[in-house]
Amino acid sequence: MGETYIQSLFAERLGGAMFGKETKIYKFEKIKRAKRAAMASHPGVPLIDLGVGEPDEMAFPGVVKKLQKEAEKPENRGYADNGIQEFKEAAARYLARVYGVKGIHPETEVLHGIGSKPVLAMLPSIFINPGDVTLMTVPGYPVMATHTRWYGGSVHALPLTEENGFLPDLDAVPADVRKKAKLLYLNYPNNPTGAGATRAFFEKVVRLAKENSIIVVQDAAYSALMYGSKPLSFLSVPGAKDVGVEIHSLSKAYNMTGWRLAFVAGNERVIAGYGTVKDNYDSGQFKAIQKAGVYALDHPEITDRIKAKYERRLRSLVATLNEMGFEARMPAGTFYLYVRMPKGVKGGRRFASAEEFSEYLITEQLISTVPWDDAGPYIRFSATFEANGRAGEKRVLAEFKKRMSGLQFEF
Ligand SMILES: Cc1ncc(COP(=O)(O)O)c(C=O)c1O
């Protein structure tokens, strides 16, 4: 079928009449293609997939059982609208128990989301008018940036560099940008750098937000996965509730990515705006899933068990990479390890970008990673690779070491 008038009707935000005709191949598509090609040219050699951004295991049995039971009850069948009270109360309890955040009012300061991604997608529609600015940490999860642009706003990047502990330098934001800025996106512990925020940093954020009338959105998708220090909530800092919200997700902390459940908590006006927008997008997550979510939030020891596995795997990856000459350090949180790429391999390939290095690893050694070139060339290894039990995990890590040892890197 030839081109119809439909092609000419696409909104400019999606590229207008050029929609779907873009020939540039994006990073993740390139990785997928390189993966397919490498597997085809090395039949029988297993891929070591360290590029995945989601848990390798199922939700815990108690959570699954709760869903089974609740799914059978007629009272759970209908629209959930802006959520059930039990889930909001469980969210407030969870914030108090895990993060020491007291005084969150379930009625006015908490709402659920069908995962944190749609919450991030909706927030710009509450505040962004054409010409407004969203401050975004880079590299990072880009959803709020995309939607800011779709509403005619613009995005000011805050680069995360090693010298700054992967925390943004807020003082470096020019005065005219600060004036136009309405939203500040933070994500700690951070994907992809694995860095954690400090209380002092969050305190500074509250101060700057107040001085410049900016709303803070702290994406806490990985917050409960902290190694060596206690999880830190932005909402535990005095004044945080006056300037912003924090979004918590059950995806990573409870192995529930496919279930789609999150909550946003904090400033009552932001929550009210989100409620209005959300009510016009969806009719709420299935009540049985929300009730299973209540069970999960009341059992944070599940996260401790998940965390122990990632910590074990990350320590092994760090040790192997350091033996190869990388400068790998145990991340403060998340399940990611973010390391600077080597310049090349001895007597051979030079790498001009992390994307090239990542492509080399997949092509030569069938090791899949995610490259980031936004603020220096780094690659991200994820501890969520699939493995058959503890013995399987050991085998994957030993195989990773064997394949990496076959390469001699130059830094
Ligand atoms: C930083 C960050 N925020 C949010 C999300 C989305 O999570 P959810 O499953 O809650 O939508 C992800 C998923 O990878 C993420 O990495």
CSV table of C-alpha atoms and ligand atoms in Angstrom, one decimal:
chain,number,residue,atom,x,y,z
A,1,MET,CA,0.0,0.0,0.0
A,2,GLY,CA,1.4,3.4,-0.9
A,3,GLU,CA,1.6,6.3,1.5
A,4,THR,CA,-1.8,7.7,2.6
A,5,TYR,CA,-2.9,11.0,4.0
A,6,ILE,CA,-2.3,9.5,7.5
A,7,GLN,CA,1.4,10.0,7.1
A,8,SER,CA,0.9,13.7,6.7
A,9,LEU,CA,-1.1,14.0,9.9
A,10,PHE,CA,1.4,13.0,12.5
A,11,ALA,CA,2.0,15.6,15.2
A,12,GLU,CA,5.3,17.6,15.0
A,13,ARG,CA,6.3,16.2,18.4
A,14,LEU,CA,6.7,12.8,16.8
A,15,GLY,CA,8.5,14.2,13.7
A,16,GLY,CA,5.4,15.2,11.7
A,17,ALA,CA,5.2,13.8,8.2
A,18,MET,CA,8.7,12.3,8.7
A,19,PHE,CA,7.4,10.0,11.5
A,20,GLY,CA,8.8,6.5,11.1
A,21,LYS,CA,11.2,7.5,8.3
A,22,GLU,CA,14.1,8.4,10.5
A,23,THR,CA,17.1,6.3,9.3
A,24,LYS,CA,19.3,6.9,12.4
A,25,ILE,CA,19.6,3.8,14.5
A,26,TYR,CA,19.4,4.3,18.2
A,27,LYS,CA,21.7,2.8,20.8
A,28,PHE,CA,19.4,0.1,22.1
A,29,GLU,CA,18.5,-1.0,18.5
A,30,LYS,CA,22.2,-1.2,17.7
A,31,ILE,CA,22.8,-3.4,20.7
A,32,LYS,CA,20.0,-5.7,19.8
A,33,ARG,CA,21.3,-6.0,16.2
A,34,ALA,CA,24.9,-6.6,17.4
A,35,LYS,CA,23.5,-9.3,19.8
A,36,ARG,CA,21.6,-11.1,17.1
A,37,ALA,CA,24.7,-11.0,14.7
A,38,ALA,CA,27.1,-12.2,17.4
A,39,MET,CA,24.8,-15.1,18.4
A,40,ALA,CA,24.4,-16.1,14.7
A,41,SER,CA,28.1,-16.1,14.1
A,42,HIS,CA,28.9,-18.1,17.4
A,43,PRO,CA,26.3,-20.8,17.5
A,44,GLY,CA,26.3,-22.7,20.7
A,45,VAL,CA,28.2,-20.1,22.7
A,46,PRO,CA,26.0,-18.7,25.4
A,47,LEU,CA,25.5,-15.0,25.6
A,48,ILE,CA,26.4,-13.3,28.9
A,49,ASP,CA,23.7,-10.7,29.2
A,50,LEU,CA,24.8,-7.9,31.5
A,51,GLY,CA,22.7,-5.4,29.7
A,52,VAL,CA,19.3,-6.1,31.2
A,53,GLY,CA,17.5,-3.5,33.3
A,54,GLU,CA,15.1,-5.7,35.2
A,55,PRO,CA,15.2,-8.4,37.8
A,56,ASP,CA,15.9,-12.0,36.6
A,57,GLU,CA,13.5,-13.6,39.0
A,58,MET,CA,9.8,-13.8,39.8
A,59,ALA,CA,8.0,-12.0,42.6
A,60,PHE,CA,8.2,-13.8,45.9
A,61,PRO,CA,5.7,-16.6,46.6
A,62,GLY,CA,3.8,-14.6,49.3
A,63,VAL,CA,3.1,-11.8,46.9
A,64,VAL,CA,2.0,-14.1,44.1
A,65,LYS,CA,-0.3,-16.0,46.5
A,66,LYS,CA,-1.9,-12.8,47.6
A,67,LEU,CA,-2.6,-11.8,44.0
A,68,GLN,CA,-4.1,-15.3,43.3
A,69,LYS,CA,-6.5,-14.9,46.3
A,70,GLU,CA,-7.5,-11.3,45.6
A,71,ALA,CA,-8.0,-12.0,41.9
A,72,GLU,CA,-10.8,-14.4,42.8
A,73,LYS,CA,-12.8,-11.9,44.8
A,74,PRO,CA,-15.7,-10.1,43.0
A,75,GLU,CA,-15.1,-6.9,44.9
A,76,ASN,CA,-11.7,-6.5,43.2
A,77,ARG,CA,-13.0,-6.7,39.6
A,78,GLY,CA,-13.9,-3.1,38.8
A,79,TYR,CA,-12.1,0.1,38.0
A,80,ALA,CA,-9.7,1.2,40.7
A,81,ASP,CA,-9.7,4.9,39.6
A,82,ASN,CA,-7.1,6.8,41.6
A,83,GLY,CA,-6.4,3.8,43.9
A,84,ILE,CA,-7.5,2.0,47.0
A,85,GLN,CA,-7.1,3.4,50.4
A,86,GLU,CA,-5.3,0.3,51.7
A,87,PHE,CA,-2.4,0.8,49.2
A,88,LYS,CA,-2.0,4.4,50.1
A,89,GLU,CA,-1.9,3.5,53.8
A,90,ALA,CA,0.6,0.8,53.1
A,91,ALA,CA,2.8,3.3,51.2
A,92,ALA,CA,2.8,5.7,54.2
A,93,ARG,CA,3.7,2.8,56.5
A,94,TYR,CA,6.5,1.6,54.2
A,95,LEU,CA,8.0,5.1,54.1
A,96,ALA,CA,8.0,5.3,57.9
A,97,ARG,CA,9.4,1.8,58.4
A,98,VAL,CA,12.0,1.6,55.7
A,99,TYR,CA,13.0,5.2,55.4
A,100,GLY,CA,12.0,6.8,58.7
A,101,VAL,CA,9.7,9.2,56.9
A,102,LYS,CA,6.9,10.1,59.3
A,103,GLY,CA,3.8,12.1,58.9
A,104,ILE,CA,2.8,11.3,55.2
A,105,HIS,CA,-0.9,11.6,55.0
A,106,PRO,CA,-2.3,8.7,52.9
A,107,GLU,CA,-5.5,10.7,51.9
A,108,THR,CA,-3.7,13.7,50.4
A,109,GLU,CA,0.0,13.0,50.0
A,110,VAL,CA,0.1,9.6,48.3
A,111,LEU,CA,-1.3,8.2,45.0
A,112,HIS,CA,-0.5,5.0,43.1
A,113,GLY,CA,0.8,4.7,39.6
A,114,ILE,CA,0.8,2.0,37.0
A,115,GLY,CA,4.6,1.8,37.5
A,116,SER,CA,6.7,4.8,37.9
A,117,LYS,CA,7.2,5.4,34.2
A,118,PRO,CA,3.7,6.7,33.6
A,119,VAL,CA,4.0,8.9,36.7
A,120,LEU,CA,7.1,10.5,35.2
A,121,ALA,CA,5.3,10.8,31.9
A,122,MET,CA,2.4,12.6,33.4
A,123,LEU,CA,4.2,15.1,35.7
A,124,PRO,CA,5.3,17.5,32.9
A,125,SER,CA,1.6,17.8,31.8
A,126,ILE,CA,0.8,19.3,35.2
A,127,PHE,CA,3.4,22.0,35.1
A,128,ILE,CA,5.1,22.5,31.8
A,129,ASN,CA,3.9,25.3,29.5
A,130,PRO,CA,5.7,26.2,26.3
A,131,GLY,CA,9.0,27.8,27.1
A,132,ASP,CA,9.4,26.2,30.6
A,133,VAL,CA,12.4,24.3,31.5
A,134,THR,CA,13.0,20.9,33.2
A,135,LEU,CA,16.4,20.2,34.7
A,136,MET,CA,17.4,16.6,34.1
A,137,THR,CA,20.4,14.7,35.3
A,138,VAL,CA,22.3,13.0,32.4
A,139,PRO,CA,23.0,10.2,31.7
A,140,GLY,CA,19.6,8.9,33.0
A,141,TYR,CA,16.1,7.8,32.5
A,142,PRO,CA,14.7,10.1,29.8
A,143,VAL,CA,10.9,9.9,30.2
A,144,MET,CA,10.4,13.3,31.9
A,145,ALA,CA,12.6,15.0,29.3
A,146,THR,CA,10.6,13.5,26.4
A,147,HIS,CA,7.3,14.7,27.8
A,148,THR,CA,8.6,18.1,28.7
A,149,ARG,CA,9.5,18.6,25.1
A,150,TRP,CA,6.1,17.3,23.9
A,151,TYR,CA,4.5,20.1,26.0
A,152,GLY,CA,6.8,22.7,24.3
A,153,GLY,CA,9.2,23.0,27.2
A,154,SER,CA,12.9,22.5,27.0
A,155,VAL,CA,15.4,20.4,28.9
A,156,HIS,CA,18.6,21.6,30.6
A,157,ALA,CA,21.0,18.7,31.2
A,158,LEU,CA,22.9,18.4,34.5
A,159,PRO,CA,25.9,16.1,33.7
A,160,LEU,CA,26.8,13.5,36.3
A,161,THR,CA,30.5,13.2,36.5
A,162,GLU,CA,32.9,11.1,38.6
A,163,GLU,CA,34.6,14.3,40.0
A,164,ASN,CA,31.2,15.3,41.5
A,165,GLY,CA,30.4,11.9,42.9
A,166,PHE,CA,27.8,11.7,40.1
A,167,LEU,CA,25.7,14.4,41.8
A,168,PRO,CA,24.6,17.4,39.7
A,169,ASP,CA,26.4,20.7,40.2
A,170,LEU,CA,23.3,22.8,40.8
A,171,ASP,CA,25.3,26.0,41.3
A,172,ALA,CA,26.4,25.7,37.7
A,173,VAL,CA,22.9,26.2,36.3
A,174,PRO,CA,22.8,29.6,34.7
A,175,ALA,CA,20.5,32.2,36.4
A,176,ASP,CA,18.3,32.6,33.3
A,177,VAL,CA,17.8,28.8,33.2
A,178,ARG,CA,16.9,28.6,36.9
A,179,LYS,CA,14.4,31.3,36.3
A,180,LYS,CA,12.6,29.3,33.7
A,181,ALA,CA,13.0,26.0,35.4
A,182,LYS,CA,9.9,24.4,36.9
A,183,LEU,CA,10.9,20.8,37.4
A,184,LEU,CA,14.1,19.2,38.6
A,185,TYR,CA,14.5,15.4,38.0
A,186,LEU,CA,16.7,13.5,40.3
A,187,ASN,CA,17.2,9.7,40.5
A,188,TYR,CA,19.1,8.3,43.5
A,189,PRO,CA,20.4,5.8,43.8
A,190,ASN,CA,21.1,6.5,40.2
A,191,ASN,CA,20.6,4.6,37.0
A,192,PRO,CA,23.1,4.1,35.4
A,193,THR,CA,25.9,5.4,37.7
A,194,GLY,CA,24.9,3.5,40.8
A,195,ALA,CA,25.7,6.6,42.9
A,196,GLY,CA,23.8,7.4,46.0
A,197,ALA,CA,22.7,10.9,47.2
A,198,THR,CA,23.8,12.2,50.6
A,199,ARG,CA,21.6,14.0,53.1
A,200,ALA,CA,23.6,17.1,52.6
A,201,PHE,CA,23.0,17.0,48.9
A,202,PHE,CA,19.2,16.6,49.4
A,203,GLU,CA,19.3,19.5,51.9
A,204,LYS,CA,20.9,21.7,49.3
A,205,VAL,CA,18.3,20.6,46.8
A,206,VAL,CA,15.5,21.7,49.1
A,207,ARG,CA,17.2,25.1,49.7
A,208,LEU,CA,17.8,25.7,46.0
A,209,ALA,CA,14.3,24.6,45.0
A,210,LYS,CA,12.8,27.0,47.5
A,211,GLU,CA,15.0,29.9,46.4
A,212,ASN,CA,14.2,29.3,42.7
A,213,SER,CA,10.6,28.1,43.0
A,214,ILE,CA,11.4,24.7,41.5
A,215,ILE,CA,9.5,21.4,42.0
A,216,VAL,CA,11.7,18.4,42.8
A,217,VAL,CA,10.9,15.0,41.4
A,218,GLN,CA,13.0,12.3,43.0
A,219,ASP,CA,12.8,9.0,41.2
A,220,ALA,CA,13.3,6.4,43.9
A,221,ALA,CA,12.9,3.4,41.6
A,222,TYR,CA,16.1,1.8,43.1
A,223,SER,CA,16.0,3.4,46.5
A,224,ALA,CA,15.6,0.3,48.6
A,225,LEU,CA,18.6,-1.4,46.9
A,226,MET,CA,21.4,0.2,48.9
A,227,TYR,CA,24.7,-1.5,49.8
A,228,GLY,CA,26.6,-0.6,53.0
A,229,SER,CA,24.3,2.3,54.0
A,230,LYS,CA,20.6,2.6,54.9
A,231,PRO,CA,18.2,3.6,52.2
A,232,LEU,CA,17.7,7.4,52.1
A,233,SER,CA,14.5,9.1,51.1
A,234,PHE,CA,14.4,12.7,49.9
A,235,LEU,CA,11.2,13.0,52.0
A,236,SER,CA,13.2,12.4,55.1
A,237,VAL,CA,15.0,15.8,54.7
A,238,PRO,CA,13.2,18.8,56.4
A,239,GLY,CA,11.3,20.9,53.9
A,240,ALA,CA,11.3,18.3,51.2
A,241,LYS,CA,7.5,18.0,51.2
A,242,ASP,CA,7.3,21.7,50.6
A,243,VAL,CA,9.2,21.4,47.3
A,244,GLY,CA,8.5,18.1,45.7
A,245,VAL,CA,7.6,14.4,45.5
A,246,GLU,CA,9.3,11.1,45.5
A,247,ILE,CA,8.3,8.2,43.3
A,248,HIS,CA,8.7,4.6,44.6
A,249,SER,CA,8.3,1.6,42.5
A,250,LEU,CA,7.7,-2.1,43.3
A,251,SER,CA,9.4,-3.1,40.1
A,252,LYS,CA,13.0,-3.5,41.2
A,253,ALA,CA,12.7,-3.8,45.0
A,254,TYR,CA,10.2,-6.6,44.7
A,255,ASN,CA,10.9,-8.3,41.3
A,256,MET,CA,7.6,-6.9,40.1
A,257,THR,CA,8.4,-5.1,36.8
A,258,GLY,CA,5.6,-6.7,34.8
A,259,TRP,CA,3.0,-6.1,37.5
A,260,ARG,CA,3.1,-2.3,37.1
A,261,LEU,CA,2.8,-0.8,40.5
A,262,ALA,CA,4.3,2.4,42.1
A,263,PHE,CA,3.4,5.3,44.3
A,264,VAL,CA,4.2,8.9,44.4
A,265,ALA,CA,4.3,10.7,47.8
A,266,GLY,CA,5.0,14.2,49.0
A,267,ASN,CA,3.7,17.7,48.2
A,268,GLU,CA,0.0,17.8,48.4
A,269,ARG,CA,-0.5,20.2,45.5
A,270,VAL,CA,1.7,18.1,43.2
A,271,ILE,CA,-0.2,15.0,44.2
A,272,ALA,CA,-3.5,16.8,43.6
A,273,GLY,CA,-2.4,17.8,40.1
A,274,TYR,CA,-1.1,14.3,39.4
A,275,GLY,CA,-4.5,12.9,40.5
A,276,THR,CA,-6.4,15.1,38.1
A,277,VAL,CA,-4.1,14.2,35.1
A,278,LYS,CA,-4.0,10.5,36.0
A,279,ASP,CA,-7.8,10.3,36.3
A,280,ASN,CA,-7.9,11.4,32.6
A,281,TYR,CA,-5.3,8.8,31.5
A,282,ASP,CA,-6.2,5.5,33.2
A,283,SER,CA,-8.6,4.0,35.6
A,284,GLY,CA,-6.1,2.6,38.1
A,285,GLN,CA,-4.2,-0.6,38.5
A,286,PHE,CA,-6.2,-3.8,39.2
A,287,LYS,CA,-7.2,-3.8,42.8
A,288,ALA,CA,-5.9,-7.4,43.3
A,289,ILE,CA,-2.4,-6.2,42.2
A,290,GLN,CA,-2.7,-3.2,44.6
A,291,LYS,CA,-3.6,-5.6,47.4
A,292,ALA,CA,-0.6,-7.8,46.6
A,293,GLY,CA,1.4,-4.6,46.6
A,294,VAL,CA,0.2,-3.9,50.2
A,295,TYR,CA,1.5,-7.4,51.1
A,296,ALA,CA,4.9,-6.6,49.5
A,297,LEU,CA,5.2,-3.2,51.1
A,298,ASP,CA,4.5,-4.8,54.5
A,299,HIS,CA,7.3,-7.3,53.9
A,300,PRO,CA,10.4,-5.3,53.2
A,301,GLU,CA,12.5,-8.3,54.1
A,302,ILE,CA,11.8,-9.5,50.6
A,303,THR,CA,14.0,-6.6,49.3
A,304,ASP,CA,16.8,-7.6,51.7
A,305,ARG,CA,16.9,-11.0,50.1
A,306,ILE,CA,16.9,-9.6,46.6
A,307,LYS,CA,19.6,-7.1,47.6
A,308,ALA,CA,21.9,-9.8,49.0
A,309,LYS,CA,21.9,-11.5,45.7
A,310,TYR,CA,22.8,-8.4,43.7
A,311,GLU,CA,25.5,-7.4,46.2
A,312,ARG,CA,27.2,-10.8,45.9
A,313,ARG,CA,27.1,-10.6,42.1
A,314,LEU,CA,28.3,-6.9,42.0
A,315,ARG,CA,31.2,-7.7,44.3
A,316,SER,CA,32.3,-10.5,41.9
A,317,LEU,CA,32.0,-8.2,38.8
A,318,VAL,CA,34.0,-5.5,40.6
A,319,ALA,CA,36.8,-7.9,41.5
A,320,THR,CA,37.0,-9.3,38.0
A,321,LEU,CA,37.0,-5.9,36.3
A,322,ASN,CA,39.6,-4.6,38.6
A,323,GLU,CA,41.9,-7.5,37.9
A,324,MET,CA,41.6,-6.5,34.2
A,325,GLY,CA,42.7,-3.0,35.0
A,326,PHE,CA,39.3,-1.2,35.1
A,327,GLU,CA,38.6,1.2,38.0
A,328,ALA,CA,35.4,-0.5,39.2
A,329,ARG,CA,33.9,0.4,42.6
A,330,MET,CA,31.0,-1.1,44.4
A,331,PRO,CA,28.0,1.1,43.7
A,332,ALA,CA,26.2,2.8,46.5
A,333,GLY,CA,22.9,1.3,45.3
A,334,THR,CA,20.9,-0.1,42.3
A,335,PHE,CA,22.0,-3.3,40.5
A,336,TYR,CA,24.3,-1.5,38.1
A,337,LEU,CA,28.0,-1.1,37.8
A,338,TYR,CA,29.2,1.9,35.8
A,339,VAL,CA,32.8,1.8,34.7
A,340,ARG,CA,34.9,4.0,32.4
A,341,MET,CA,35.8,2.2,29.2
A,342,PRO,CA,39.4,1.3,28.2
A,343,LYS,CA,41.2,3.2,25.4
A,344,GLY,CA,41.6,0.0,23.5
A,345,VAL,CA,43.1,-3.5,23.5
A,346,LYS,CA,46.8,-4.1,23.4
A,347,GLY,CA,48.2,-4.0,19.9
A,348,GLY,CA,44.7,-3.8,18.4
A,349,ARG,CA,41.4,-1.9,18.5
A,350,ARG,CA,41.1,1.6,19.8
A,351,PHE,CA,37.7,2.7,21.1
A,352,ALA,CA,36.3,6.2,20.2
A,353,SER,CA,33.2,5.8,22.3
A,354,ALA,CA,31.6,3.5,24.8
A,355,GLU,CA,29.2,2.5,22.1
A,356,GLU,CA,32.1,1.1,20.1
A,357,PHE,CA,33.5,-0.6,23.2
A,358,SER,CA,30.1,-2.2,24.0
A,359,GLU,CA,29.8,-3.4,20.4
A,360,TYR,CA,33.3,-4.9,20.6
A,361,LEU,CA,32.4,-6.8,23.8
A,362,ILE,CA,29.3,-8.3,22.3
A,363,THR,CA,30.9,-9.1,18.9
A,364,GLU,CA,34.1,-10.6,20.2
A,365,GLN,CA,33.1,-12.2,23.5
A,366,LEU,CA,29.3,-12.3,23.4
A,367,ILE,CA,29.1,-10.1,26.5
A,368,SER,CA,26.2,-7.7,26.4
A,369,THR,CA,26.4,-4.3,28.2
A,370,VAL,CA,24.8,-0.9,27.9
A,371,PRO,CA,27.1,2.0,26.7
A,372,TRP,CA,26.7,5.6,27.9
A,373,ASP,CA,28.5,8.5,26.2
A,374,ASP,CA,26.5,11.4,27.6
A,375,ALA,CA,29.0,12.5,30.3
A,376,GLY,CA,32.2,10.6,29.4
A,377,PRO,CA,32.5,7.1,27.9
A,378,TYR,CA,31.2,4.5,30.4
A,379,ILE,CA,29.6,1.1,30.2
A,380,ARG,CA,27.0,-0.3,32.5
A,381,PHE,CA,27.1,-3.9,33.7
A,382,SER,CA,23.9,-5.2,35.3
A,383,ALA,CA,23.8,-7.8,38.0
A,384,THR,CA,20.4,-9.1,36.9
A,385,PHE,CA,21.8,-11.7,34.5
A,386,GLU,CA,19.8,-15.0,34.3
A,387,ALA,CA,21.4,-17.9,36.1
A,388,ASN,CA,20.2,-21.3,37.4
A,389,GLY,CA,20.5,-21.0,41.2
A,390,ARG,CA,23.8,-20.2,43.1
A,391,ALA,CA,25.8,-22.7,41.1
A,392,GLY,CA,24.5,-21.3,37.8
A,393,GLU,CA,25.4,-17.8,39.0
A,394,LYS,CA,29.0,-18.9,39.8
A,395,ARG,CA,29.3,-20.5,36.3
A,396,VAL,CA,28.2,-17.2,34.6
A,397,LEU,CA,30.6,-15.1,36.7
A,398,ALA,CA,33.4,-17.6,36.1
A,399,GLU,CA,32.7,-17.5,32.3
A,400,PHE,CA,32.6,-13.7,32.4
A,401,LYS,CA,36.0,-13.7,34.0
A,402,LYS,CA,37.4,-16.2,31.5
A,403,ARG,CA,36.2,-14.3,28.5
A,404,MET,CA,37.4,-10.9,29.9
A,405,SER,CA,40.8,-12.4,30.7
A,406,GLY,CA,41.2,-13.3,27.1
A,407,LEU,CA,41.4,-9.6,26.3
A,408,GLN,CA,44.2,-7.3,27.3
A,409,PHE,CA,42.9,-3.8,27.8
A,410,GLU,CA,44.8,-0.5,27.7
A,411,PHE,CA,43.6,2.4,29.8
B,1,LIG,C1,15.5,5.3,36.8
B,1,LIG,C2,14.3,4.6,36.5
B,1,LIG,N1,13.1,5.1,36.8
B,1,LIG,C3,12.0,4.5,36.5
B,1,LIG,C4,12.0,3.3,35.8
B,1,LIG,C5,10.6,2.7,35.5
B,1,LIG,O1,10.2,1.8,36.5
B,1,LIG,P1,8.8,1.2,36.6
B,1,LIG,O2,8.8,-0.2,36.3
B,1,LIG,O3,8.3,1.5,38.0
B,1,LIG,O4,7.9,2.0,35.6
B,1,LIG,C6,13.2,2.7,35.5
B,1,LIG,C7,13.2,1.4,34.8
B,1,LIG,O5,14.2,0.9,34.3
B,1,LIG,C8,14.4,3.3,35.8
B,1,LIG,O6,15.6,2.8,35.5
